[in-house]
Short mmCIF file of C-alpha atoms and ligand atoms in Angstrom, two decimals:
data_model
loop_
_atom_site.label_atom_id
_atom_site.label_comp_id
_atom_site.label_asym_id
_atom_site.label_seq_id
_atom_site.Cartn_x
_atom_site.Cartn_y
_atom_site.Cartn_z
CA UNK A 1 -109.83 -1.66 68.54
CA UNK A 2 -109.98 0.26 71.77
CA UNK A 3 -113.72 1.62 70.08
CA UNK A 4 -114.49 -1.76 69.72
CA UNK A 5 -114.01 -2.71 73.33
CA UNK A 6 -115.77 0.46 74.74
CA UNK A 7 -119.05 -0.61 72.31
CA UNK A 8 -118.64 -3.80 74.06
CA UNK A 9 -119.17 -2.98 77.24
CA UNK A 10 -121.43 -0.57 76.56
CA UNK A 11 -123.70 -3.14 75.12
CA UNK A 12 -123.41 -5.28 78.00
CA UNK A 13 -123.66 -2.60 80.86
CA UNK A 14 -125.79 -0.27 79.56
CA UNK A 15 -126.60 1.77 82.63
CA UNK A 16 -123.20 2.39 84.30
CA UNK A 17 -121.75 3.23 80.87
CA UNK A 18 -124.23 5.56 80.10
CA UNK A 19 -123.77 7.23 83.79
CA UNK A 20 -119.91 7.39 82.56
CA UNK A 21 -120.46 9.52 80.04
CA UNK A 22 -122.20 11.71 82.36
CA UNK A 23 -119.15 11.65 84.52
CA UNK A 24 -116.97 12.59 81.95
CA UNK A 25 -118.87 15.80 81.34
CA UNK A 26 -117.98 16.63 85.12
CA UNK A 27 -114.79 18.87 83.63
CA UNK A 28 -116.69 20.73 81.16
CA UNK A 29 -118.51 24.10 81.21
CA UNK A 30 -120.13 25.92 84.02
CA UNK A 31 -123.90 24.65 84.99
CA UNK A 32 -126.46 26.43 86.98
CA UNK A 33 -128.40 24.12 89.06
CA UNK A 34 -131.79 25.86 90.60
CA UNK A 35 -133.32 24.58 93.38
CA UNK A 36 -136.72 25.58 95.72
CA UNK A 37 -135.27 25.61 98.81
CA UNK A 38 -131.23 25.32 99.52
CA UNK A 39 -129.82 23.84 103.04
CA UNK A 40 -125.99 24.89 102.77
CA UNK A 41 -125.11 23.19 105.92
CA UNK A 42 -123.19 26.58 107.46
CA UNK A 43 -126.42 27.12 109.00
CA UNK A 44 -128.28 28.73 106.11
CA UNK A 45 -131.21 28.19 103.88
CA UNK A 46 -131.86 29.69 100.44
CA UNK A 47 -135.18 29.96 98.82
CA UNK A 48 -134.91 29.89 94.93
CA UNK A 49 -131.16 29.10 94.54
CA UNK A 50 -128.73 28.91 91.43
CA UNK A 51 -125.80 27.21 92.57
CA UNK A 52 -123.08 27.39 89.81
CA UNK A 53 -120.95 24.62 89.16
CA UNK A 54 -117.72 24.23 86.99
CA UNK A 55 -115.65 21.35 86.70
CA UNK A 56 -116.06 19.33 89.77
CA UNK A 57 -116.11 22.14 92.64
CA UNK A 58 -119.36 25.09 93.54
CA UNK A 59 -117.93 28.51 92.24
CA UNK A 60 -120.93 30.67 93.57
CA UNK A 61 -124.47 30.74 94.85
CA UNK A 62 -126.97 33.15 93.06
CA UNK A 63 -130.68 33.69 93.78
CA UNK A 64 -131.21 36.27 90.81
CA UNK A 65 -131.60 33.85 87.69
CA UNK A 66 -130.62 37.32 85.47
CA UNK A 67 -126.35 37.02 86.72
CA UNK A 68 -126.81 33.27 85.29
CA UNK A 69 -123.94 33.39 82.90
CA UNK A 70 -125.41 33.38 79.29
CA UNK A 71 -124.77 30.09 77.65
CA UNK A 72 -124.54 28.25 80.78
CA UNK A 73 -126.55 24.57 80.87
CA UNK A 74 -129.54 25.33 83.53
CA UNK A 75 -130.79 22.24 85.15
CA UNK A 76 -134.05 22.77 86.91
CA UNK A 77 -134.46 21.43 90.06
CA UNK A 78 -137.08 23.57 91.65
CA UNK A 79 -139.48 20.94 92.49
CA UNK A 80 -136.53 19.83 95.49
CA UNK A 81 -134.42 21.34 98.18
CA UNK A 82 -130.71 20.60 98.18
CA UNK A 83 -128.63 19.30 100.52
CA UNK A 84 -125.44 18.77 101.06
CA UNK A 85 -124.08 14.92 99.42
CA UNK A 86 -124.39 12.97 102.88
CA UNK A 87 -121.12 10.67 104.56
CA UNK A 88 -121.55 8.09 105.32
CA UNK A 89 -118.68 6.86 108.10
CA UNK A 90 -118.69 3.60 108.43
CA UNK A 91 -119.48 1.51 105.42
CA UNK A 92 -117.87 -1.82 104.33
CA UNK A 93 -118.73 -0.99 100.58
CA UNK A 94 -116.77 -3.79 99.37
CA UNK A 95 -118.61 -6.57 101.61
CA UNK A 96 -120.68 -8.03 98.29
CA UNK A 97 -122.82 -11.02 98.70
CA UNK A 98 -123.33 -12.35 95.40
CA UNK A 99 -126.85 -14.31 95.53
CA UNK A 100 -126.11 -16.15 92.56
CA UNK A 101 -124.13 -18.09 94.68
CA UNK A 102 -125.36 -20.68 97.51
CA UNK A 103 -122.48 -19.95 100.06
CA UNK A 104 -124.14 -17.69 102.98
CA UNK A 105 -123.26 -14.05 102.88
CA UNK A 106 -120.32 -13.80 105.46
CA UNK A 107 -118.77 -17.40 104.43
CA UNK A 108 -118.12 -15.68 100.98
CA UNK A 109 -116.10 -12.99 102.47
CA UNK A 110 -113.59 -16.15 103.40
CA UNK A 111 -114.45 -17.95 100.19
CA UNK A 112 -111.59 -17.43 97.68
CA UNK A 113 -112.63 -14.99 95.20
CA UNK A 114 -110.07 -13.20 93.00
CA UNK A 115 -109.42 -9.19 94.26
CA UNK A 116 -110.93 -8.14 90.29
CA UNK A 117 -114.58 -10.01 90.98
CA UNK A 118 -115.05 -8.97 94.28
CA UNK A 119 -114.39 -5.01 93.61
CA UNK A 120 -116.31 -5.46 89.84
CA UNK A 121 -119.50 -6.89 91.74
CA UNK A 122 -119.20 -3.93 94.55
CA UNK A 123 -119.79 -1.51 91.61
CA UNK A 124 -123.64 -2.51 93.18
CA UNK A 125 -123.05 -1.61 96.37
CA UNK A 126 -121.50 1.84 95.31
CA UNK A 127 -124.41 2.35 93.20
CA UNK A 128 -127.18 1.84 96.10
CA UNK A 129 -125.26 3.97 98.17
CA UNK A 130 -125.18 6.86 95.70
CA UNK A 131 -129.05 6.66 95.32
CA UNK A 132 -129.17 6.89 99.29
CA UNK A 133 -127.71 10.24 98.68
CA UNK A 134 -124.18 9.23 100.07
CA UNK A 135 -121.43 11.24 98.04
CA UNK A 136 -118.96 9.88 100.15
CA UNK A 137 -117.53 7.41 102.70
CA UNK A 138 -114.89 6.36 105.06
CA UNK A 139 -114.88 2.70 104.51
CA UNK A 140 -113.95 1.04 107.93
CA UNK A 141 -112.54 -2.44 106.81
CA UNK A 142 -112.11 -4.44 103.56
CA UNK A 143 -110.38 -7.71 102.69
CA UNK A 144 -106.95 -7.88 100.13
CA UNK A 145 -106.96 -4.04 99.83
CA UNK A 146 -110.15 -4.05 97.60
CA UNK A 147 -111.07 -0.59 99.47
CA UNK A 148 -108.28 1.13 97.99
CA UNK A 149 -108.34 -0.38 94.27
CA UNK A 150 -112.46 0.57 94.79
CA UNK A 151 -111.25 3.74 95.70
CA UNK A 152 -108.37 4.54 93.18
CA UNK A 153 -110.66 3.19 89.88
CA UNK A 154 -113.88 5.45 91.39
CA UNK A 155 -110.81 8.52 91.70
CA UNK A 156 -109.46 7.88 88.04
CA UNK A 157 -113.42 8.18 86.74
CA UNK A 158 -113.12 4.41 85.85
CA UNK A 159 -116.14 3.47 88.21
CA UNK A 160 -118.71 5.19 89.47
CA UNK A 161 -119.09 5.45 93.15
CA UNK A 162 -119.06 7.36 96.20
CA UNK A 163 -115.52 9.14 97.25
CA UNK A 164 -113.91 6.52 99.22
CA UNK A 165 -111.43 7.28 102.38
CA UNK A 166 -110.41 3.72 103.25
CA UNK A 167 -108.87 1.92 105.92
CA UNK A 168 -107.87 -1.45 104.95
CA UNK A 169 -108.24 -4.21 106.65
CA UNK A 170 -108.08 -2.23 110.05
CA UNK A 171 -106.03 -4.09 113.19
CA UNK A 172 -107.88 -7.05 115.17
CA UNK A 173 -105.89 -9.80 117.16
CA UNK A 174 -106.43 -13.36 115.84
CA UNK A 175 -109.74 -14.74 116.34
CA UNK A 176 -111.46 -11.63 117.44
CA UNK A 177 -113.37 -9.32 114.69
CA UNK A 178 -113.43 -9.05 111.69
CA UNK A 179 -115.17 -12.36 110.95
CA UNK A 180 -115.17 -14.38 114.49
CA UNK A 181 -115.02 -17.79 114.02
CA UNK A 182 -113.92 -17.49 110.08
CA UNK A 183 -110.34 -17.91 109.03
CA UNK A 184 -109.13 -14.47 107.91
CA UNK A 185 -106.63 -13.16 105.68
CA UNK A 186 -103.50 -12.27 107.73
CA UNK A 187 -103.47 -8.81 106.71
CA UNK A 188 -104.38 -6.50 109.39
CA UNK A 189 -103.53 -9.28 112.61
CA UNK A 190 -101.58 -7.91 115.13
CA UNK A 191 -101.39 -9.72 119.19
CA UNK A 192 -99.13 -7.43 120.92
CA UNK A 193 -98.06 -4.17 120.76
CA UNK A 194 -95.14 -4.28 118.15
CA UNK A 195 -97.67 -5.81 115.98
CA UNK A 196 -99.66 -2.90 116.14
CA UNK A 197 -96.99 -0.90 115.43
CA UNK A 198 -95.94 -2.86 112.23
CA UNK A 199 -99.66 -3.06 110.94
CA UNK A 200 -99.82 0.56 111.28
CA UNK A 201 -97.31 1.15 108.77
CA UNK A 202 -97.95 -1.60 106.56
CA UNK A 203 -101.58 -0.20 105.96
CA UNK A 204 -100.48 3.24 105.93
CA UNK A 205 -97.60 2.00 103.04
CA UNK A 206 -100.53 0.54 101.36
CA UNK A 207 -102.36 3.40 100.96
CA UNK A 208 -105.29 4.01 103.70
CA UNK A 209 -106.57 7.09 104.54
CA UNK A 210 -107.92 5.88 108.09
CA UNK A 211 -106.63 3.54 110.84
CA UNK A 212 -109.30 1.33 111.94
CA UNK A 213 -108.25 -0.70 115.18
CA UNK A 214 -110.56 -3.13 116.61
CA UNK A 215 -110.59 -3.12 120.50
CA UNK A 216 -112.86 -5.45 121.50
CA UNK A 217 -115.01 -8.66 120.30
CA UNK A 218 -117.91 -8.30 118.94
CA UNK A 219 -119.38 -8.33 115.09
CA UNK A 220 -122.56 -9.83 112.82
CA UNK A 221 -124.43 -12.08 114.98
CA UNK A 222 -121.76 -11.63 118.25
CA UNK A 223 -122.66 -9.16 120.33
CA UNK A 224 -120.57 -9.26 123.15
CA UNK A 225 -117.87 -6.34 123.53
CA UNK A 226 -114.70 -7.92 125.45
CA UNK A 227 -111.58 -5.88 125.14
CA UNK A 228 -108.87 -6.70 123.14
CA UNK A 229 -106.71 -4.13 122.90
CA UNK A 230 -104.83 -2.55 125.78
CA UNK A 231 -104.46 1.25 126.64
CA UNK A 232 -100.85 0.72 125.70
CA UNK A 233 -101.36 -0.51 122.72
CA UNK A 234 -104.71 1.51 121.62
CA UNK A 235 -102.42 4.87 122.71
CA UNK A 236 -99.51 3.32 120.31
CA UNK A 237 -101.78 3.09 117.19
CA UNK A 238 -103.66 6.35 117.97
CA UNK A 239 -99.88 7.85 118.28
CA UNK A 240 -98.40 6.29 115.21
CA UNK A 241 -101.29 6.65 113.35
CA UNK A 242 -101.42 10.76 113.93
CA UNK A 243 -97.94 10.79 113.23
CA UNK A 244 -98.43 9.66 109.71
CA UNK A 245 -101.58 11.97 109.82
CA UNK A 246 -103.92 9.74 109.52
CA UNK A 247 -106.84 9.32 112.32
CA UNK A 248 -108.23 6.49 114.16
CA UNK A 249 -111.27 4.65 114.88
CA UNK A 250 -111.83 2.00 117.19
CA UNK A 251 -114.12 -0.62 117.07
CA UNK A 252 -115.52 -1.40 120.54
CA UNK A 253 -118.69 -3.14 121.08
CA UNK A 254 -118.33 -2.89 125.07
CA UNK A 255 -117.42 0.22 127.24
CA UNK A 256 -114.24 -1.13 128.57
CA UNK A 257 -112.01 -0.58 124.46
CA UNK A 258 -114.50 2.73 124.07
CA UNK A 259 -112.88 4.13 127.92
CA UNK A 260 -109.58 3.52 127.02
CA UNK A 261 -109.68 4.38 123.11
CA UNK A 262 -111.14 8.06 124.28
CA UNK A 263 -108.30 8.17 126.74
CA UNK A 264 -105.65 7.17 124.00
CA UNK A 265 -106.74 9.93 121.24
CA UNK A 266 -109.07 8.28 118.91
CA UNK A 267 -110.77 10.12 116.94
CA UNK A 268 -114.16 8.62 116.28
CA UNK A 269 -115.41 5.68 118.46
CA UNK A 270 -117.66 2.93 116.82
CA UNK A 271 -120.71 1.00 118.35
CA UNK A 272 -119.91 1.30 121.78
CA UNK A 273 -122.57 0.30 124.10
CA UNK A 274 -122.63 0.74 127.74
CA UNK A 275 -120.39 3.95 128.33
CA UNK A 276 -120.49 4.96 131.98
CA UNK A 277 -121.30 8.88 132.42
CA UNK A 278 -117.87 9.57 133.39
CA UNK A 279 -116.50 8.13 129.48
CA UNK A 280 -119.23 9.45 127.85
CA UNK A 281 -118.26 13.32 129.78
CA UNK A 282 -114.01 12.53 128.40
CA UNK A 283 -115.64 11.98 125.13
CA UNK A 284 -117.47 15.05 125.34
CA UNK A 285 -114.51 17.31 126.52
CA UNK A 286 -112.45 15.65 123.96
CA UNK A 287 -114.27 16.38 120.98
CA UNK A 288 -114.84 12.67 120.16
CA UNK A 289 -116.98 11.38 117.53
CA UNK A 290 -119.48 8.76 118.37
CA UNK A 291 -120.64 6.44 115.21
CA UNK A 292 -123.06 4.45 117.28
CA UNK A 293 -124.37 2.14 114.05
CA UNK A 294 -127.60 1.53 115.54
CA UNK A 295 -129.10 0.60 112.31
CA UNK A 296 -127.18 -2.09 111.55
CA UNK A 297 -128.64 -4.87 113.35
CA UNK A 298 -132.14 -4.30 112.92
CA UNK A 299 -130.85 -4.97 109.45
CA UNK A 300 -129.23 -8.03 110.84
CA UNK A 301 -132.55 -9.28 112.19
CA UNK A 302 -134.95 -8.57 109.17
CA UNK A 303 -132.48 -10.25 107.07
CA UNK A 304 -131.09 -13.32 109.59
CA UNK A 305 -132.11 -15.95 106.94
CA UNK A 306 -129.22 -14.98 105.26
CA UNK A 307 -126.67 -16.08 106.89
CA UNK A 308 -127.00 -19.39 107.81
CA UNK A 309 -127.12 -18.86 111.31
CA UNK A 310 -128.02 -21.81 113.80
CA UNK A 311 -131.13 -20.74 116.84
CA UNK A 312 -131.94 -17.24 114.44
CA UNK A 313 -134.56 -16.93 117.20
CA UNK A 314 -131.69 -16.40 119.96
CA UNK A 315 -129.54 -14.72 117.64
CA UNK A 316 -132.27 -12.15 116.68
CA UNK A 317 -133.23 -12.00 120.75
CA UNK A 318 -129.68 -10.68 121.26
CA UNK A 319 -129.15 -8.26 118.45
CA UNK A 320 -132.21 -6.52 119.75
CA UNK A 321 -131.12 -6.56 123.09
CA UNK A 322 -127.82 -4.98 122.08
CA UNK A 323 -130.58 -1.79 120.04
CA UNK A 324 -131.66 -1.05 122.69
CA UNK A 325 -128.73 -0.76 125.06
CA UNK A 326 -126.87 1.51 121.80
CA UNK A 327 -129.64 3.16 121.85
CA UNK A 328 -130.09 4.28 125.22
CA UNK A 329 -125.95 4.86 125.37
CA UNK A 330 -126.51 6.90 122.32
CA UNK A 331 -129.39 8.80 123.79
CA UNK A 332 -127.36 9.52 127.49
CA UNK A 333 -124.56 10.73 124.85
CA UNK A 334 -126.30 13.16 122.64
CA UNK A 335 -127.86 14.82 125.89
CA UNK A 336 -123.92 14.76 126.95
CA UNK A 337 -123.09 17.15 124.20
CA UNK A 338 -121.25 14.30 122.55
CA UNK A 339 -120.04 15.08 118.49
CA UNK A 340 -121.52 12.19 116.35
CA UNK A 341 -121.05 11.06 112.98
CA UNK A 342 -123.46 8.66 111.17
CA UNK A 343 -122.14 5.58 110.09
CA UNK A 344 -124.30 2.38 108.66
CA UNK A 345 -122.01 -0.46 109.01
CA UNK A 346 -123.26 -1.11 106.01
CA UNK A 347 -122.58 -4.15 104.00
CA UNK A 348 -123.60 -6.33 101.86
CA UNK A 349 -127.45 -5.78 100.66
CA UNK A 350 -127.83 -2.68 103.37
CA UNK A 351 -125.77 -0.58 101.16
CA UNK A 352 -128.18 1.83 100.27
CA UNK A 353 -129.85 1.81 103.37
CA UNK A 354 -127.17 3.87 104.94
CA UNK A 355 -129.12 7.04 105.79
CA UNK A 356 -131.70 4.74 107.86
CA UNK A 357 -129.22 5.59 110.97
CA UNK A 358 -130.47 9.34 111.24
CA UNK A 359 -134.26 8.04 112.36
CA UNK A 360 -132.88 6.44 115.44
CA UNK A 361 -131.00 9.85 115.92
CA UNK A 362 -134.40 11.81 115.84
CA UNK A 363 -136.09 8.95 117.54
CA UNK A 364 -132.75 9.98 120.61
CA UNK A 365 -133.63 13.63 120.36
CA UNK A 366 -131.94 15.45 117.60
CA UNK A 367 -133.87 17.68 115.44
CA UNK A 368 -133.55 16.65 111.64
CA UNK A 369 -131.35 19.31 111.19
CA UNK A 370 -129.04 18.17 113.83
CA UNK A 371 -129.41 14.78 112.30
CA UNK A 372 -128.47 15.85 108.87
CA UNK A 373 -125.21 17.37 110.56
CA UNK A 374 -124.18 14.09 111.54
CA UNK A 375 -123.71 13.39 108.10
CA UNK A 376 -122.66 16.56 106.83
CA UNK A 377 -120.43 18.98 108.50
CA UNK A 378 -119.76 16.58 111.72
CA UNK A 379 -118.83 14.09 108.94
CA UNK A 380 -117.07 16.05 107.00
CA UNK A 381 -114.77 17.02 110.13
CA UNK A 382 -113.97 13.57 111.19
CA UNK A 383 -112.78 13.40 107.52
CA UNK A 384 -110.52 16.71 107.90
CA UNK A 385 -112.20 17.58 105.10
CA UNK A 386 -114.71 20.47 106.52
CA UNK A 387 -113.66 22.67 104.17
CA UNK A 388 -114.14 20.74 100.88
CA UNK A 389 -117.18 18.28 101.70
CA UNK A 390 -120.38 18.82 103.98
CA UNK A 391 -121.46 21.88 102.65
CA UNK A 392 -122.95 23.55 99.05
CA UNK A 393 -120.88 26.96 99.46
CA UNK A 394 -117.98 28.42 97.06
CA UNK A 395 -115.00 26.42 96.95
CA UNK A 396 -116.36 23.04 98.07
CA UNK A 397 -117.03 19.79 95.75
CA UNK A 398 -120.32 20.22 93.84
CA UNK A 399 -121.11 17.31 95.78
CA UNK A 400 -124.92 17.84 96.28
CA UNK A 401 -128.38 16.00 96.75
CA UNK A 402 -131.71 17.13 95.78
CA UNK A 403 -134.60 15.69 98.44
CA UNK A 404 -138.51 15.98 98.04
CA UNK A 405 -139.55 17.59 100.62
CA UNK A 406 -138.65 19.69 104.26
CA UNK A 407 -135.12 17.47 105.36
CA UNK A 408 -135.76 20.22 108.37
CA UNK A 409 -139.05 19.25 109.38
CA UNK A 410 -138.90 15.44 108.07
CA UNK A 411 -135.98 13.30 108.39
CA UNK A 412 -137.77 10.99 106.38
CA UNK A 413 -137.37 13.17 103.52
CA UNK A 414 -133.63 12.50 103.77
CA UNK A 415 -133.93 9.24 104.43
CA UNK A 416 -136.46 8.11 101.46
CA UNK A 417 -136.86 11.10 99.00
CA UNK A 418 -133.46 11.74 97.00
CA UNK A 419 -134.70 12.23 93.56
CA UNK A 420 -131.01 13.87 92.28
CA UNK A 421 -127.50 13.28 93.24
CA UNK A 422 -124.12 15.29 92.06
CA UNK A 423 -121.08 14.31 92.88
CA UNK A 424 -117.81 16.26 91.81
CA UNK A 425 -120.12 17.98 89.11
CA UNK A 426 -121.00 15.00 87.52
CA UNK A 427 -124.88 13.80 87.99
CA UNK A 428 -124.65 10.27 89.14
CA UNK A 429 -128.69 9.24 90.02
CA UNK A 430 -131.20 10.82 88.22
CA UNK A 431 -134.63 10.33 89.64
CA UNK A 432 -136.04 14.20 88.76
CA UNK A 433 -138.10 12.93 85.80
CA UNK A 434 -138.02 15.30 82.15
CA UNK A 435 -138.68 18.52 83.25
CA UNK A 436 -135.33 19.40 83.35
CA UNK A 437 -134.51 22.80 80.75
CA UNK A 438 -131.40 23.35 78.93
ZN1 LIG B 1 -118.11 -2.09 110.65
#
């Protein structure tokens, strides 16, 4: 019977099934992946490397193809250079907009739609970000705690998809973001400070990995960035939140949430237009991370038909008017010495463009090597995870992207040429045509 069911689906999703039996080989034997050029991410890169994989973790890089273990499955890859799998930090992964259906994109976040459909039809969205070359993300706000059942069933091998480090719904004070102007789920509300308190434990007893607080206004087609959240009560969550150790970002569209967050111990700070020098030098001295999310509304404004949205010609006017101002902050903070992270805000459709973000952080100065950092080993230490993700070296999850191309002298090459991706040992996009040898 259980055969049965498994041919069943198999007829009907064809693809994903047959990428599951690639994940299932992920605890077998040792591979040897060969590449033309290697970019470890601990500041090294390989010409002609064998990286050796068994089970999902890197056990050793070679350059002499003679100390390949005899009998071990060679995949040739020398055509590429491999990077690191990219991290993405701010993602809403389980943000679907199912176009089969007439209600506008954000309305059907606030439509009722059983837990089940929404994380099934999100498998998409997981997919498109795996061919971006994103092995991982820390998903910064979902609705009914579909970020954590995405999570668990992509953990347990039952869906493929990206490592997920979730935060829930993430703290907001009525009528502010998520979804201005929607009626939201209560989960996540808090309006004073022992709210804050008890939504810090109730999404840290329901499983997140990451506190996501939202200190000012300001989401989808509203850009303004008034503050929501007091020191106090920023300082309480950061607190609480390190207590349980877990970290903390804060949403702030405006300066006035980013001062005081960076004061109060967050640990990444999202969007944030308009920082005076004086935050943007705390930030610095701190160690901060900045996800500035440029991308995401020149996403918004290609795609503004979407939505529904009355005067899309105003709309549109201020979106780009808010680029350019987090550009410019961005700019002022990368000359600052400022950490960053890259982070899409991706949702919906944009899943898959998450990598888009690093051109804006050439386009602000950083070499494509710097930029690749950002979602690599700066990534990996917002995570905490800096010594298991971020990098191809002994030890670390055979997480690991193969690009066409110089990602060190083309940032496009990251952006637009991922051909292979691996992630825990298992190959989950597979663009490298037949040459591979066995
Ligand atoms: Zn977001």
């Amino acid at each position: 019977m259980r055969r049965l069911i498994v041919c069943f689906w198999c007829a009907l999703l064809l693809v994903p099934c047959l990428q599951f039996v690639r994940a299932g080989e992920a605890t077998g034997a040792t591979k040897a992946l060969r590449f033309g050029k290697l970019v470890d991410g601990k500041g090294k890169v390989w010409s002609d490397a064998i990286v050796l994989v068994r089970g999902d973790r890197i056990v050793d890089i070679l350059t002499d193809a003679a100390k390949i273990p005899v009998g071990t499955e060679v995949i040739d890859l020398r055509r590429y250079t491999a990077i690191p799998g990219l991290i993405d930090v701010h993602p809403h992964i389980t943000f679907y907009w199912d176009q089969a259906s007439k209600v506008y994109a954000f309305e059907q976040l606030n439509t009722p739609r059983l837990p089940a459909v929404s994380v099934f039809l999100a498998q998409e969205n997981a997919r498109r970000t795996l061919e971006a070359g994103v092995t991982t993300v820390r998903d910064l706000g979902s609705n009914n705690w579909d970020d954590i059942a995405m999570r668990d069933l992509i953990n347990r091998g039952a869906m493929i998809g990206p490592r997920m480090f979730v935060a829930g719904y993430g703290i907001y004070v009525a009528d502010a973001p998520p979804r201005l102007g929607y009626t939201t789920p209560p989960g996540g509300r808090a309006n004073n400070l022992p709210d804050v308190m008890r939504v810090v434990r109730e999404e840290v007893a329901a499983g997140v990995d990451v506190i996501k607080m939202y200190a000012s206004t300001g989401t989808d087609k509203d850009v303004s960035g008034f503050q929501t959240y007091t020191y106090e009560e920023i300082k309480a969550a950061a607190d609480l939140a390190h207590k349980y150790g877990k970290r903390l970002a804060v949403h702030s569209y405006g300066p006035d949430g980013a001062r005081d967050a960076i004061r109060a111990g967050a640990d990444s700070i999202e969007h944030a237009t308009d920082m005076d020098d004086e935050t943007i030098a705390d930030m610095a001295r701190r160690g901060t991370f900045y996800v500035p999310t440029i991308d995401h509304n020149r996403w918004y404004v290609e795609h503004i038909g979407i939505f529904g949205w009355d005067n899309e010609k105003q709309i549109a006017d201020g979106l780009n008017a808010y680029i350019q101002r987090n550009f410019e902050t961005a700019r002022r903070a990368f000359k600052a010495g400022v950490r960053f992270a890259m982070g899409s805000d991706a949702l919906f459709t944009m899943c898959g463009e998450n990598t888009r973000e690093l051109g804006w952080f050439v386009k602000l100065g950083m070499t494509p090597g710097q930029a690749l950092a950002t979602a690599t080993t700066n990534a990996a230490a917002l995570l905490g995870k800096e010594k298991e993700l971020g990098a191809i070296a002994p030890g670390y999850f055979a997480d690991i992207v193969a690009v066409e191309g110089d990602p060190l002298a083309d940032v496009n090459v990251t952006i637009s040429n991922v051909r292979w991706v691996m992630k825990g040992g298992a190959v989950v996009v597979d663009k490298s045509g037949p040459q591979k040898t066995h």
